Short mmCIF file of C-alpha atoms in Angstrom, two decimals:
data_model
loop_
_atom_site.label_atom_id
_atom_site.label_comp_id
_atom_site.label_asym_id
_atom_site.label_seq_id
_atom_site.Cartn_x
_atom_site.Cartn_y
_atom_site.Cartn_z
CA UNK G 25 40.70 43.60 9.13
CA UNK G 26 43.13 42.44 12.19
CA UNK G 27 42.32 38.68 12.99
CA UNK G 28 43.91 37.25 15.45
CA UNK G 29 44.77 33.35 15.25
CA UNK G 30 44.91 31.49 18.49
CA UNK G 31 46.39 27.94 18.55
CA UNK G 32 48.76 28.83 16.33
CA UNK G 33 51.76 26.05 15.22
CA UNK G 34 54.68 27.44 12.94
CA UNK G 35 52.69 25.33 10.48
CA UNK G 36 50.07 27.51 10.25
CA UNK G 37 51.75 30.74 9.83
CA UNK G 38 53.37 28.93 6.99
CA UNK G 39 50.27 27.91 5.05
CA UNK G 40 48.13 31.17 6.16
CA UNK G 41 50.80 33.42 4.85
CA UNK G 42 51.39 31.42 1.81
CA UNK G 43 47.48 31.80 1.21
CA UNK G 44 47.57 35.16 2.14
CA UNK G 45 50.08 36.15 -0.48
CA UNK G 46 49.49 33.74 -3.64
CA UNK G 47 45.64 35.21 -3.29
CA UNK G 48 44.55 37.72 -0.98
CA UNK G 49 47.73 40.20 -0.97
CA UNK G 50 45.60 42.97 -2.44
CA UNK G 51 43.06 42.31 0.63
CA UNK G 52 43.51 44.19 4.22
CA UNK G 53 44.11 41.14 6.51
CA UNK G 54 46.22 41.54 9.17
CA UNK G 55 47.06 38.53 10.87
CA UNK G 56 48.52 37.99 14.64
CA UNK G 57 49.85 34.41 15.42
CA UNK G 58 49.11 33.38 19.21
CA UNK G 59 50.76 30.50 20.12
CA UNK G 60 48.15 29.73 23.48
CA UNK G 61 44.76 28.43 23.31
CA UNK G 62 41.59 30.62 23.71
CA UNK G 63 40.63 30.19 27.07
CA UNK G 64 38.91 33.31 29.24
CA UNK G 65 42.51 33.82 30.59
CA UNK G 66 43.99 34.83 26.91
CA UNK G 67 41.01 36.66 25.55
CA UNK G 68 42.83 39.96 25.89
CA UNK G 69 44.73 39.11 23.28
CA UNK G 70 42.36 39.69 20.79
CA UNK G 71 42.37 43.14 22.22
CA UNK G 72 42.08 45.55 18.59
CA UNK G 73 40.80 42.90 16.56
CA UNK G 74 38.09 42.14 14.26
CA UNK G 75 37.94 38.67 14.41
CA UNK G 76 39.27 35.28 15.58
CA UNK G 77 40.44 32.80 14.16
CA UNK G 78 40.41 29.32 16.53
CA UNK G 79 41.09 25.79 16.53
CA UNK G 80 39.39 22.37 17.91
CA UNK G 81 40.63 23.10 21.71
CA UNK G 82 40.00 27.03 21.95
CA UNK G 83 37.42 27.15 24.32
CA UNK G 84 34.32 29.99 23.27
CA UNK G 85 32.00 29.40 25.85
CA UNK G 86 29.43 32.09 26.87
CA UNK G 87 32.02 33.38 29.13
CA UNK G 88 35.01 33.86 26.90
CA UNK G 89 31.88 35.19 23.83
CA UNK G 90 31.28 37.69 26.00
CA UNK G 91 34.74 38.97 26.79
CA UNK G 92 35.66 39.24 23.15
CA UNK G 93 32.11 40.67 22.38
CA UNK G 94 32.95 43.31 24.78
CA UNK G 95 36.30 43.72 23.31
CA UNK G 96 34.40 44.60 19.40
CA UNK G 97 35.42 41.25 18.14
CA UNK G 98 33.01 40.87 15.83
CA UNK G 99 33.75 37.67 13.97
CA UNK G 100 34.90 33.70 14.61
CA UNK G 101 36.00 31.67 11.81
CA UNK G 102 37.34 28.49 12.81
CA UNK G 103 39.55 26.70 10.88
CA UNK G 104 38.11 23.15 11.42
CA UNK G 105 34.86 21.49 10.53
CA UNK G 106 33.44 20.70 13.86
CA UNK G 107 31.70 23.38 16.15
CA UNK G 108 31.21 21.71 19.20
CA UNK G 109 33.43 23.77 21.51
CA UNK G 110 31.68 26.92 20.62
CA UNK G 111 28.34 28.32 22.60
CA UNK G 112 26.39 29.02 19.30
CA UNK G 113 23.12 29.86 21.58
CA UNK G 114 25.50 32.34 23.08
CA UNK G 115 27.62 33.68 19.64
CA UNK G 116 23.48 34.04 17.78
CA UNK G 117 23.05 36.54 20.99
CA UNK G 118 25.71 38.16 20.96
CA UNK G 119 25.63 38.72 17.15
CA UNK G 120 28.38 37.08 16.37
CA UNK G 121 29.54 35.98 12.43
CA UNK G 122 30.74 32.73 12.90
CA UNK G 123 31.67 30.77 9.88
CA UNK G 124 33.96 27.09 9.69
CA UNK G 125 35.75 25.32 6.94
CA UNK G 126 33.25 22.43 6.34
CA UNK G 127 35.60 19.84 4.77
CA UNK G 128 39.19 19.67 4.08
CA UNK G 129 40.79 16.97 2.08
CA UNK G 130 38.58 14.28 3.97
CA UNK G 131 41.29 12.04 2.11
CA UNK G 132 43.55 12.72 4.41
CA UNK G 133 42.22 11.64 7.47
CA UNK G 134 40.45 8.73 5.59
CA UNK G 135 44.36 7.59 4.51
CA UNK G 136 45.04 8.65 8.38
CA UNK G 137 42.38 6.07 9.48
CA UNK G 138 43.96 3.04 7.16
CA UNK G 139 47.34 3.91 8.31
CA UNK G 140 46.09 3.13 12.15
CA UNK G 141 44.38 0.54 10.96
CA UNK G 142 47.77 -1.06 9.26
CA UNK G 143 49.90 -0.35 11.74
CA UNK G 144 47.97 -2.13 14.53
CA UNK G 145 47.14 -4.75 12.55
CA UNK G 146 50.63 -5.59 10.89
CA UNK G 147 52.15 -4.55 14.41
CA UNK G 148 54.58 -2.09 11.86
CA UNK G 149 55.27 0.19 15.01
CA UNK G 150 56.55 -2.67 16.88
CA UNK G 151 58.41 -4.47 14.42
CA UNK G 152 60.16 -0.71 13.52
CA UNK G 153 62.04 -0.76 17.54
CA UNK G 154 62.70 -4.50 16.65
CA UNK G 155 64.61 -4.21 13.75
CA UNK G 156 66.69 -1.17 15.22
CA UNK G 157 67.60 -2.97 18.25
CA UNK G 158 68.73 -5.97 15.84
CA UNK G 159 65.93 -8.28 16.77
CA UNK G 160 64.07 -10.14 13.77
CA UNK G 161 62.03 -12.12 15.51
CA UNK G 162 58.37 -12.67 13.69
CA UNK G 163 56.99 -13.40 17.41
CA UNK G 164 54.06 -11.43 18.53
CA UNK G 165 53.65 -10.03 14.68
CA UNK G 166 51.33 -12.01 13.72
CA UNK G 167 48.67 -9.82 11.64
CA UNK G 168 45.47 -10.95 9.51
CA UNK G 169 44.64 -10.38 5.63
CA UNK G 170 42.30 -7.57 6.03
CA UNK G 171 41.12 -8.68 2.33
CA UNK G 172 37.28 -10.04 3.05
CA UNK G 173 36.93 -8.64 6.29
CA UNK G 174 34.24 -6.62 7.13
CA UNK G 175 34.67 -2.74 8.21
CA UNK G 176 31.99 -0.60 9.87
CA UNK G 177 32.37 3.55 9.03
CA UNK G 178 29.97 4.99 11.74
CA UNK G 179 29.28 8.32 10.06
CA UNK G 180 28.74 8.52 5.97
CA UNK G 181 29.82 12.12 5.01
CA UNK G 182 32.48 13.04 3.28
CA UNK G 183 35.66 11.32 5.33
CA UNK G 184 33.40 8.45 6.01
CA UNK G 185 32.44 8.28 2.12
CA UNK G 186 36.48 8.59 1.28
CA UNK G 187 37.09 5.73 4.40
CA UNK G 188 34.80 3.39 2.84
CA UNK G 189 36.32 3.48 -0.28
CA UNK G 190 39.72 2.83 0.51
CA UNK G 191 38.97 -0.16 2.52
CA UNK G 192 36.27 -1.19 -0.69
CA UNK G 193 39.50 -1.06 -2.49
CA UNK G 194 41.16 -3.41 -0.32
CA UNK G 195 38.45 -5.68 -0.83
CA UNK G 196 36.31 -5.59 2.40
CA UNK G 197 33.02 -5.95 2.86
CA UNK G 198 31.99 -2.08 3.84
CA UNK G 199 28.82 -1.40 6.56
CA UNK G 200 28.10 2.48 7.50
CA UNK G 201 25.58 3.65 9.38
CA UNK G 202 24.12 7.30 9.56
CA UNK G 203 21.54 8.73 10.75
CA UNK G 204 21.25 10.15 7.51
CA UNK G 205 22.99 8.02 5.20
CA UNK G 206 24.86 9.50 2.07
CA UNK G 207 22.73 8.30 -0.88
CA UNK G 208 26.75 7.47 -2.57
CA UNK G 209 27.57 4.95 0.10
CA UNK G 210 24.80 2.71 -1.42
CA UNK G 211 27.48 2.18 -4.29
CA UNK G 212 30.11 1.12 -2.10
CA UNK G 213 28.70 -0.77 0.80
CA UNK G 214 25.06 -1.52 2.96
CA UNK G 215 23.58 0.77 5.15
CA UNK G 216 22.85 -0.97 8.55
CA UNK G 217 21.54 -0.08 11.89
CA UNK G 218 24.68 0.56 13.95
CA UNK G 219 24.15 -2.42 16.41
CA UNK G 220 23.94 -4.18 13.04
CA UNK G 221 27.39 -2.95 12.57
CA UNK G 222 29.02 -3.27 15.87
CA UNK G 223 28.25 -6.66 15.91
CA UNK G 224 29.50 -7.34 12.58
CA UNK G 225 32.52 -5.75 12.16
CA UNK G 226 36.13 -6.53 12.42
CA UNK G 227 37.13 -3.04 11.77
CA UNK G 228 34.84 -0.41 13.59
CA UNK G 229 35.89 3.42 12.15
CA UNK G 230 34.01 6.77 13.73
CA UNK G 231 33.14 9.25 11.32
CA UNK G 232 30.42 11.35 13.15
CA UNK G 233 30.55 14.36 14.13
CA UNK G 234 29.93 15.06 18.51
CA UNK G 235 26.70 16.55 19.14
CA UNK G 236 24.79 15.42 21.97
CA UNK G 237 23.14 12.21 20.71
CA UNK G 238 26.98 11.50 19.52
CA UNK G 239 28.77 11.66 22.78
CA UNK G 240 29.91 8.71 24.42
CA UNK G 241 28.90 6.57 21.57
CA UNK G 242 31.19 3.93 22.09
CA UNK G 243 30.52 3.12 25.84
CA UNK G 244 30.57 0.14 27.82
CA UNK G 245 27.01 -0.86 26.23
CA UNK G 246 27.83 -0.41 22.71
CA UNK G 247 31.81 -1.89 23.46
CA UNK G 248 29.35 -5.46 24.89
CA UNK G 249 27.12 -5.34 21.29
CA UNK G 250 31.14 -5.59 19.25
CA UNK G 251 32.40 -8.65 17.75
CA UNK G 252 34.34 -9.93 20.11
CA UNK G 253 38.42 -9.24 18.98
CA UNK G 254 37.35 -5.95 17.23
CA UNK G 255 39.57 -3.16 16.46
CA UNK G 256 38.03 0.47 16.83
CA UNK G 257 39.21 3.45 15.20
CA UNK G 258 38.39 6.87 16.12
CA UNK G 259 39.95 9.88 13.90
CA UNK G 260 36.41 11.90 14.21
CA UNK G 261 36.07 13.35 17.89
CA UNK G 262 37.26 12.10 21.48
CA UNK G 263 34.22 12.39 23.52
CA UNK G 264 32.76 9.99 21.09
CA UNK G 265 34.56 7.33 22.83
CA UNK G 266 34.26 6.49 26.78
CA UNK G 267 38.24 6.07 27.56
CA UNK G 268 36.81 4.43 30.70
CA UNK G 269 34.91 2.21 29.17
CA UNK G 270 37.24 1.44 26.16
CA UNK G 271 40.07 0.30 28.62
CA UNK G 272 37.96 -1.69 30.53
CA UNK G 273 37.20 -3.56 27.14
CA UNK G 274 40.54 -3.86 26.37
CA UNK G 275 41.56 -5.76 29.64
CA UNK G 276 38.47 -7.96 29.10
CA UNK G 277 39.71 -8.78 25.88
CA UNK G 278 36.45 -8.05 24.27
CA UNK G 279 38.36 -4.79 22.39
CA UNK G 280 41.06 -6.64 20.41
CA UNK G 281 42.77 -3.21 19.41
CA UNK G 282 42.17 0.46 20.17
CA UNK G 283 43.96 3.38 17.36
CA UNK G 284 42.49 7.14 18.08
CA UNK G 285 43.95 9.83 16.14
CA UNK G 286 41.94 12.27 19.18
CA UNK G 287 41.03 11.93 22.54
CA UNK G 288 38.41 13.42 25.17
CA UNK G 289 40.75 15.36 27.01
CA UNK G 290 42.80 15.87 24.75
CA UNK G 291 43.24 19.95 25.02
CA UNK G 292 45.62 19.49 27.57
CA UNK G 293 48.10 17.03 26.02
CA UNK G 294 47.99 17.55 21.99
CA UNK G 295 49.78 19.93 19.83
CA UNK G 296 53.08 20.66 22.05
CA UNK G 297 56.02 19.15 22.91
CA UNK G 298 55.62 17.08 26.67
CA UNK G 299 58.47 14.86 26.21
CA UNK G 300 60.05 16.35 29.40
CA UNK G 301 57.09 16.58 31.52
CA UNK G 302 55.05 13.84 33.61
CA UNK G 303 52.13 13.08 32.10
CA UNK G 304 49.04 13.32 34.82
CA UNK G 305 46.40 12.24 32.62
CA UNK G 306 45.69 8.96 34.76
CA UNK G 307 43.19 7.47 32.00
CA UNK G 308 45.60 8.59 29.20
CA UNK G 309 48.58 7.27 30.66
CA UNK G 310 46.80 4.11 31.52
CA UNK G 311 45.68 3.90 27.97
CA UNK G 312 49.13 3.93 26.71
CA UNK G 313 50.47 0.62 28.87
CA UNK G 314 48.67 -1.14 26.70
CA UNK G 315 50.61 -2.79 23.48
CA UNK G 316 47.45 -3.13 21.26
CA UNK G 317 46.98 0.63 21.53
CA UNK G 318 48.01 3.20 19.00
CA UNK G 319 47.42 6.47 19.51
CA UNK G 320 48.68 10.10 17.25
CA UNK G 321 48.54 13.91 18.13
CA UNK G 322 45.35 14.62 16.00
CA UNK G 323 47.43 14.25 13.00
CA UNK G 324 44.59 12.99 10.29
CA UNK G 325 44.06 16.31 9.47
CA UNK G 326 48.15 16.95 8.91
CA UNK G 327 48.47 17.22 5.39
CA UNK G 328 49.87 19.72 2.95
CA UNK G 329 46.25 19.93 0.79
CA UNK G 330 44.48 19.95 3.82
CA UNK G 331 46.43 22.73 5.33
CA UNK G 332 46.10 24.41 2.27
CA UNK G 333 42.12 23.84 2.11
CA UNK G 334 41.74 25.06 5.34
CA UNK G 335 44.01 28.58 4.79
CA UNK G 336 42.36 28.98 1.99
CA UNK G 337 38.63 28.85 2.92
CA UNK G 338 39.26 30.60 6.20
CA UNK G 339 40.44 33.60 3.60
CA UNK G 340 37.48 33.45 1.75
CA UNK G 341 35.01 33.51 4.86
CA UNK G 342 36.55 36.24 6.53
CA UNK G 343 36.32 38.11 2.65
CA UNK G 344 32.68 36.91 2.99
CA UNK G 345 32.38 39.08 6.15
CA UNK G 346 34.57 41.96 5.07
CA UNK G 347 32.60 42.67 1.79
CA UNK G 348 28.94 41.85 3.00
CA UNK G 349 28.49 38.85 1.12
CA UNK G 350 26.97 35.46 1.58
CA UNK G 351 28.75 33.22 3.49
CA UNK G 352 28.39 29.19 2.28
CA UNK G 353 30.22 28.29 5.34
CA UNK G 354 28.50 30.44 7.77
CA UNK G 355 26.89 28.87 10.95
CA UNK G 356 25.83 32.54 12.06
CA UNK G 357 25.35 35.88 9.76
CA UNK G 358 26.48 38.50 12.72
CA UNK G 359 23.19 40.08 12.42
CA UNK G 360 21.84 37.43 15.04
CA UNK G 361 20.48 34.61 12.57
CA UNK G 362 21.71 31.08 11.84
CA UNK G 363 22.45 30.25 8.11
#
């Protein structure tokens, strides 16, 4: 089976191959790394294969679906948990096996979210240029004890579930809210409605995953019903957060602090090196003037066990699909049928 991996960072040629070879050496992969994003303009180079493998910011609209179809691609796995950038009206028609890898290490971006929250809050990033430039000044480092403070985890599955506990541990006083709430978050904190929560919360942390009812949910009304000061975290998805919005709440003052780990339009910034070029993201780049604003490279993913996880289960769903067998992690069969 030739599978072709777009988005691919020396990182994961390390772990895929490592995968490949501590337990599916015996098994007929052949893998080709792509450095470029899936877009309609790089679909022929999944020319030959079987399947692809893709990313959070490959793009598989109906368009590009079609063009691979037409190619005999047969199969998508994605190595991520969320689905939103694929057309999965468009993959069930075209017959397409599309499978994911549902959760990796949700520890990782949990400990991802606490280490934005930290940072801010300590000003650690801040004080780092200080010391290297010789200035110990305490000035403008003034933090709070986040011991009794209360934190809101919008989203209860798995990372939200491994959030809340951390911050338990710390001693806060934990609110999620879910649309289905996981019955284990009733041992660590209380299920609220989220205005409940905005309006509670010190700490406000996205979990969710972006579906339509999802998008936007921080916006300009939701960023009003927030207790005033508030710090928002988002590792979960971008468009879950109106940038718009968010820095207008910033230079109100109603948004004390802003940390995202991902960001709307974020496809053309993340994962490469810009450090030479101008930045002409307006909203981005007017995001970052702002010194009680943190923002990382979708890194809460960027773990060794998590890279591992996610090598390692896109393996087993494409061995799924090579042998005939059932799929946990399937979202389509290939035979035109959702799970």
């Amino acid at each position: 089976m030739k599978v072709t991996l777009y988005s691919a960072q020396p990182y994961d040629e390390r772990f895929f191959e490592e995968a490949r070879l501590e337990g599916f050496a015996e098994e007929p992969f052949e893998l080709i790394y792509q450095k470029v994003t899936l877009t309609h303009q790089t679909t022929a180079l999944a020319e030959g294969s079987d399947a692809v493998c893709v990313f959070v910011n490959d793009v598989l609209d109906e368009r590009v679906l079609e063009a691979l179809a037409g190619m005999g691609v047969k199969a998508i796995v994605l190595r991520c948990a969320g689905f939103n950038n694929i057309d999965l009206a468009a993959a069930e028609r075209l017959g397409f096996f599309v499978a994911r890898v549902p959760a990796y290490s949700p520890e990782a971006v949990a400990e991802h979210a606490l280490a934005l929250a930290m940072t801010l809050n300590r000003h650690t990033h801040r004080a780092f240029n200080r010391v290297r430039e010789g200035n110990f000044a305490l000035d403008g480092l003034l933090g709070v004890t986040l011991q009794g403070k209360t934190v809101g985890i919008v989203g209860t599955g798995r990372i939200g579930l491994a959030t809340a506990r951390i911050f338990k541990g710390l001693g806060c006083r934990v609110l999620g809210s879910d649309p289905f709430p996981a019955e284990d978050f009733k041992a660590i904190g209380e299920i609220v409605e989220v205005d409940t929560l905005l309006a509670q919360s010190d700490i406000v942390s996205l979990h969710c995953p972006l579906t339509q009812a999802t998008h936007h949910l921080i916006n300009e009304a939701s960023l009003e019903r927030m207790k005033p000061g508030a710090m928002l975290i988002n590792t979960s998805r971008g468009a879950l957060i109106d940038t718009c919005a968010v820095i207008e709440a910033l230079k109100s003052r109603q948004l004390g602090a802003l940390a995202i780990d991902v960001y709307e339009q974020e496809s053309g910034l993340f994962f490469k090196d810009r450090s030479s070029e101008i930045i002409d993201d307006d909203v981005f780049s007017r995001l970052m003037t702002f010194p009680n604003v943190l923002v990382t490279g979708h890194q809460g993913f960027f773990t060794v066990e998590a890279l591992r996880e996610i090598a390692q289960v896109t393996f087993n769903n494409l061995l799924c699909l090579a042998r005939g067998a059932h799929c946990d992690n399937a979202l389509m069969r290939g035979d035109g049928a959702s799970r």
